[in-house]
C-alpha positions as a printed Julia matrix, in Angstrom:
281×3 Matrix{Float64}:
 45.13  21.27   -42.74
 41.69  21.99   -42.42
 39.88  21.41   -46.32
 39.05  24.62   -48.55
 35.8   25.29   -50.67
 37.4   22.95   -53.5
 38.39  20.24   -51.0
 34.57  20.45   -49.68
 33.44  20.28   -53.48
 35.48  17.44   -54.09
 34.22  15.28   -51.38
 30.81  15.9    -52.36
 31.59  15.22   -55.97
 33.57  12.34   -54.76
 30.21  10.38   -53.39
 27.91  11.41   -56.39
 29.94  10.17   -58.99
 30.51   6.88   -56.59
 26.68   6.38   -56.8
 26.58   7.18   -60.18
 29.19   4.34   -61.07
 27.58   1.73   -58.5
 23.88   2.53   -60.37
 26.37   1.75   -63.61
 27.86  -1.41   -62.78
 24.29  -2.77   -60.92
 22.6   -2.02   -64.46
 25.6   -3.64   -66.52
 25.15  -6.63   -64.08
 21.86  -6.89   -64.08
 21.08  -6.62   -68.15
 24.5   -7.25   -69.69
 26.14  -4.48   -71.81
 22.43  -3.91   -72.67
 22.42  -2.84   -76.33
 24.85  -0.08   -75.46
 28.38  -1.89   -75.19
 31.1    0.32   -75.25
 29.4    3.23   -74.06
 28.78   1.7    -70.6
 32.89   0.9    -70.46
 33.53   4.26   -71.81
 31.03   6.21   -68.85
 32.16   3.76   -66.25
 36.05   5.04   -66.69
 34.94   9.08   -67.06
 32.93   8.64   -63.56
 36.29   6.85   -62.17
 38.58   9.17   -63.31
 36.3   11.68   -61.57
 36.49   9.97   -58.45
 40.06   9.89   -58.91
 40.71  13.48   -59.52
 38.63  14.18   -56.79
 40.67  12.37   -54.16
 43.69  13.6    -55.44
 42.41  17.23   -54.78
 41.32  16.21   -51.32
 44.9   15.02   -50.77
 46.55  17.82   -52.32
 44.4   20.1    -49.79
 45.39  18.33   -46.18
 49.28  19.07   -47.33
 51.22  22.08   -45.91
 52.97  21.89   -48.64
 52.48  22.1    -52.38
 53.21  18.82   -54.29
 53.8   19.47   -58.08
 53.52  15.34   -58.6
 49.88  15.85   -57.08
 49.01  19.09   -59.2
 50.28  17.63   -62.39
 48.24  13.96   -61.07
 44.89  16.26   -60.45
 45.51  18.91   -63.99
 45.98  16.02   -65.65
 42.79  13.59   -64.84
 40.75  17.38   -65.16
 41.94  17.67   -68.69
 41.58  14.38   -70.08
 38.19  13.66   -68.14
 35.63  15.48   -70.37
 37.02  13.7    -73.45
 35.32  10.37   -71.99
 31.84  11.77   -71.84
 31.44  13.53   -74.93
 32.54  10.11   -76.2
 29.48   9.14   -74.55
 27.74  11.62   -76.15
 28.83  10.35   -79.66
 27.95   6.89   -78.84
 24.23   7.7    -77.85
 24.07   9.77   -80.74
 25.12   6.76   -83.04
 22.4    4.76   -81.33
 19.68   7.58   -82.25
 20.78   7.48   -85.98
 20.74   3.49   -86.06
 17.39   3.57   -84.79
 16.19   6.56   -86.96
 17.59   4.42   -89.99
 17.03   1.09   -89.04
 20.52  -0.33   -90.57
 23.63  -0.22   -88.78
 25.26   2.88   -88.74
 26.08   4.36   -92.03
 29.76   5.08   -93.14
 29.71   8.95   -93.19
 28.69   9.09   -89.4
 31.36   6.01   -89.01
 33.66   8.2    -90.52
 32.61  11.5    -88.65
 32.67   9.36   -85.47
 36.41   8.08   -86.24
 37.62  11.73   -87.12
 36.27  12.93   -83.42
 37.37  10.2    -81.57
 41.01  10.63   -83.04
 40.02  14.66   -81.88
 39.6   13.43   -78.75
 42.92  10.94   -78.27
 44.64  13.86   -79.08
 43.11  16.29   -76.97
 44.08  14.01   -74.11
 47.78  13.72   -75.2
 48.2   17.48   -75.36
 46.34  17.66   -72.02
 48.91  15.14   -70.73
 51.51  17.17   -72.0
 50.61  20.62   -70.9
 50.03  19.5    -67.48
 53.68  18.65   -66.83
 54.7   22.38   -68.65
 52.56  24.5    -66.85
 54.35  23.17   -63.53
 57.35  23.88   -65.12
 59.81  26.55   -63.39
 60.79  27.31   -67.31
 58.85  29.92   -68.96
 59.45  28.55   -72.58
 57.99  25.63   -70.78
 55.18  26.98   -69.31
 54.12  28.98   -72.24
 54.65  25.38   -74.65
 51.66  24.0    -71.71
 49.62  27.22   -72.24
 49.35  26.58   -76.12
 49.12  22.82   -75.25
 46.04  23.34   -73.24
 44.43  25.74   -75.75
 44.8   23.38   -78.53
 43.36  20.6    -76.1
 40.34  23.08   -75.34
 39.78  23.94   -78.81
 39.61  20.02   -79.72
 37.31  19.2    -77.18
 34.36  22.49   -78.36
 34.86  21.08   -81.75
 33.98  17.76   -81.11
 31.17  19.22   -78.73
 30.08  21.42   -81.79
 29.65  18.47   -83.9
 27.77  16.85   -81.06
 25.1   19.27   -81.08
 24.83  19.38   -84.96
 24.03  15.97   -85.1
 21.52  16.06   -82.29
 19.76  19.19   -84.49
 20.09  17.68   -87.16
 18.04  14.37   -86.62
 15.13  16.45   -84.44
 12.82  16.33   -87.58
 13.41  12.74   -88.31
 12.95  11.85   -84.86
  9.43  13.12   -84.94
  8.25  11.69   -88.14
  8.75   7.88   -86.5
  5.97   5.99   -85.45
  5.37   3.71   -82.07
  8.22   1.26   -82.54
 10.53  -0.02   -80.38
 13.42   2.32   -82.44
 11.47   5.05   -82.11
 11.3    5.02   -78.19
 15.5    4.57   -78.56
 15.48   7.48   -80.71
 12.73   9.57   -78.79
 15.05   9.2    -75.48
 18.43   9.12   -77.21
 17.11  12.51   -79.07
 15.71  13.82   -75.73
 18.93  13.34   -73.87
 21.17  14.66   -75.97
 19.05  17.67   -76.74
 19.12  18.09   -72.15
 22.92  17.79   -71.58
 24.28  20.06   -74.68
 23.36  23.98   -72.57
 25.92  21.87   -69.85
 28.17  20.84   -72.62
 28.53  24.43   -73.37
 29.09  25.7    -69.79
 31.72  22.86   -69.23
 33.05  24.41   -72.69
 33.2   27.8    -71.93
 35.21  27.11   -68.31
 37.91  24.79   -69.81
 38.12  27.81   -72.47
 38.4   30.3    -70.1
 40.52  28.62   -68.14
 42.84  27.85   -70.64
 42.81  31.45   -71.97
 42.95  32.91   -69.25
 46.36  31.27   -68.17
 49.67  33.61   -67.57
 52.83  33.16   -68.24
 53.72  31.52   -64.6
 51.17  28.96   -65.49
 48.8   27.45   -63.02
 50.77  28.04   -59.5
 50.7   31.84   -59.73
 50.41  34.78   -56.91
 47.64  36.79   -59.08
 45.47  33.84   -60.16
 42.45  34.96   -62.81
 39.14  33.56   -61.37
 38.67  30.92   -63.85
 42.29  29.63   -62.75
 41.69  25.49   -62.07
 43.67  25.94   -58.48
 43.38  29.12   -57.25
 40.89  30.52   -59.19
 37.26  30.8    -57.58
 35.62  28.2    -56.5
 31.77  29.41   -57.17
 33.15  29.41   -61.17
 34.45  26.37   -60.5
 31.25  24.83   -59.25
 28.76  26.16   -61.36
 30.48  26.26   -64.86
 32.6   22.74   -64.34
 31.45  20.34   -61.3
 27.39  20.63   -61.7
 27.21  20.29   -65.26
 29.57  17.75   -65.48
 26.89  16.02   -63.02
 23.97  16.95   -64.69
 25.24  15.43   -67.88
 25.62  12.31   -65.89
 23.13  11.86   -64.22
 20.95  12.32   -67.74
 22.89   9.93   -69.08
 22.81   7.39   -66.38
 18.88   7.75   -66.0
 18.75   7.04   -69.94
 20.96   4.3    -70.3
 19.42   2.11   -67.22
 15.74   2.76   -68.39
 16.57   2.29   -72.52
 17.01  -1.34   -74.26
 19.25  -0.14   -77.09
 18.68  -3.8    -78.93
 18.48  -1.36   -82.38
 15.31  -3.72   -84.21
 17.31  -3.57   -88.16
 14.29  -3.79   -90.42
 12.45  -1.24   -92.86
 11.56   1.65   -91.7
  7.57   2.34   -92.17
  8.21   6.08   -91.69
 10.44   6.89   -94.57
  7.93   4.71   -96.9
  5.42   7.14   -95.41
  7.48  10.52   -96.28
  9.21   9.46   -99.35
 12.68   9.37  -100.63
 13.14  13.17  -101.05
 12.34  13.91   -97.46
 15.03  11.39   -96.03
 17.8   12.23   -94.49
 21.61  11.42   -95.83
């Protein structure tokens, strides 16, 4: 069978997030984990599962027939794949506070960054587990994956939410720091999270709508809603979940291959210069 708009998406997708990974890899071989450790691991499996979910779709297409192992396969990767980068997110946003402070990173953002990656495990088990109900041919167990996938939605705009607080929230600080070699981690660090979190929201409000916007057949339905994953319409599709997703990427990936994030852990000349009062928590 001859591929649909989504198929044609997918193989485009497919090859971006395929040079996206191979700039990865050349910049983790070429300067070592390079200040940013797990966050490289963490990106590197997000643009694979991409790739992944993309071929699946591309299979999934060529078939005459529908193949609920393949749906369940592609829902499934969809779901759990944004969890990855706003884990990304948090890490970059840990490197901007230990270079705003100067220390290593301080408990209550150790803490936050715990509670959120918990938010996100289980996001991705409930993502797991919705999948496999909303292929279901039981309605009890169709609408058990429609409440799945909500609570999996909700999850992820939290943890999004909290991402943009804590990028607003160190702005000021950020532009009281002088010419160090923290402040230019902190500057770009600040300056990238700041670009990706209008395409944070977009990818936001399509796996909301999408997951609202579910029936009680589920995803394989005869009157699909527009913002339906499957069947739904494919311009949605492209502009609210497959461009962003790539624009977020793409920042990131530009960031992390031109940033040392060797955080320098001495004194910090700017809060001397501002005082006690004026620093932040």
């Amino acid at each position: 069978m001859a591929l649909e708009a989504k198929g044609c998406i997918a193989i485009v997708e497919a090859v971006i997030y395929a040079l996206l990974l191979a700039i990865a890899l050349f910049t983790m071989m070429k300067s070592g984990f390079h200040g940013f450790g797990r966050g490289w691991i963490t990106f590197s499996i997000f643009m694979s599962i991409r790739i992944a979910s993309d071929i699946i779709t591309i299979i999934e297409e060529t078939k005459s027939e529908v193949s609920t192992g393949l749906i369940i396969a592609a829902l499934v990767l969809s779901s759990i794949g944004l969890s990855p980068l706003v884990s990304v997110g948090f890490q970059v946003a840990n490197k901007l506070t230990m270079s705003i402070h100067g220390t290593e990173l301080p408990a209550h953002i150790k803490k936050l960054t715990r509670i959120v990656h918990i938010l996100l495990i289980v996001s991705m088990g409930l993502s797991i587990g919705a999948a496999s109900d909303l292929t279901s041919d039981k309605s009890s167990e169709i609408s058990n994956g429609v409440t799945l996938l909500k609570a999996s939605t909700c999850l992820i705009t939290a943890a999004i939410a909290l991402l943009g607080l804590l990028a607003l929230i160190h702005m000021d600080a950020v532009n009281m720091i002088g010419t160090s070699k923290n402040s230019l981690i902190a500057r770009r660090s600040e300056l990238a999270l700041i670009g990706v979190l209008p395409f944070y929201i977009m990818r936001t409000i399509y796996s909301t709508a999408s997951a609202f916007t579910l029936g009680s057949d589920g995803i394989i339905t005869s009157h699909p809603s527009p913002w339906n994953f499957f069947e739904g319409s494919w311009r949605i599709y492209l502009v609210l979940a497959v461009i962003p997703q790539i624009i977020i990427s793409t920042i990131y990936i530009f960031m992390l291959a031109v940033t040392d994030f060797h955080i320098d852990i001495t004194p910090k000349d700017y809060e001397m210069e501002r005082g006690p009062e004026s620093q932040l928590c």
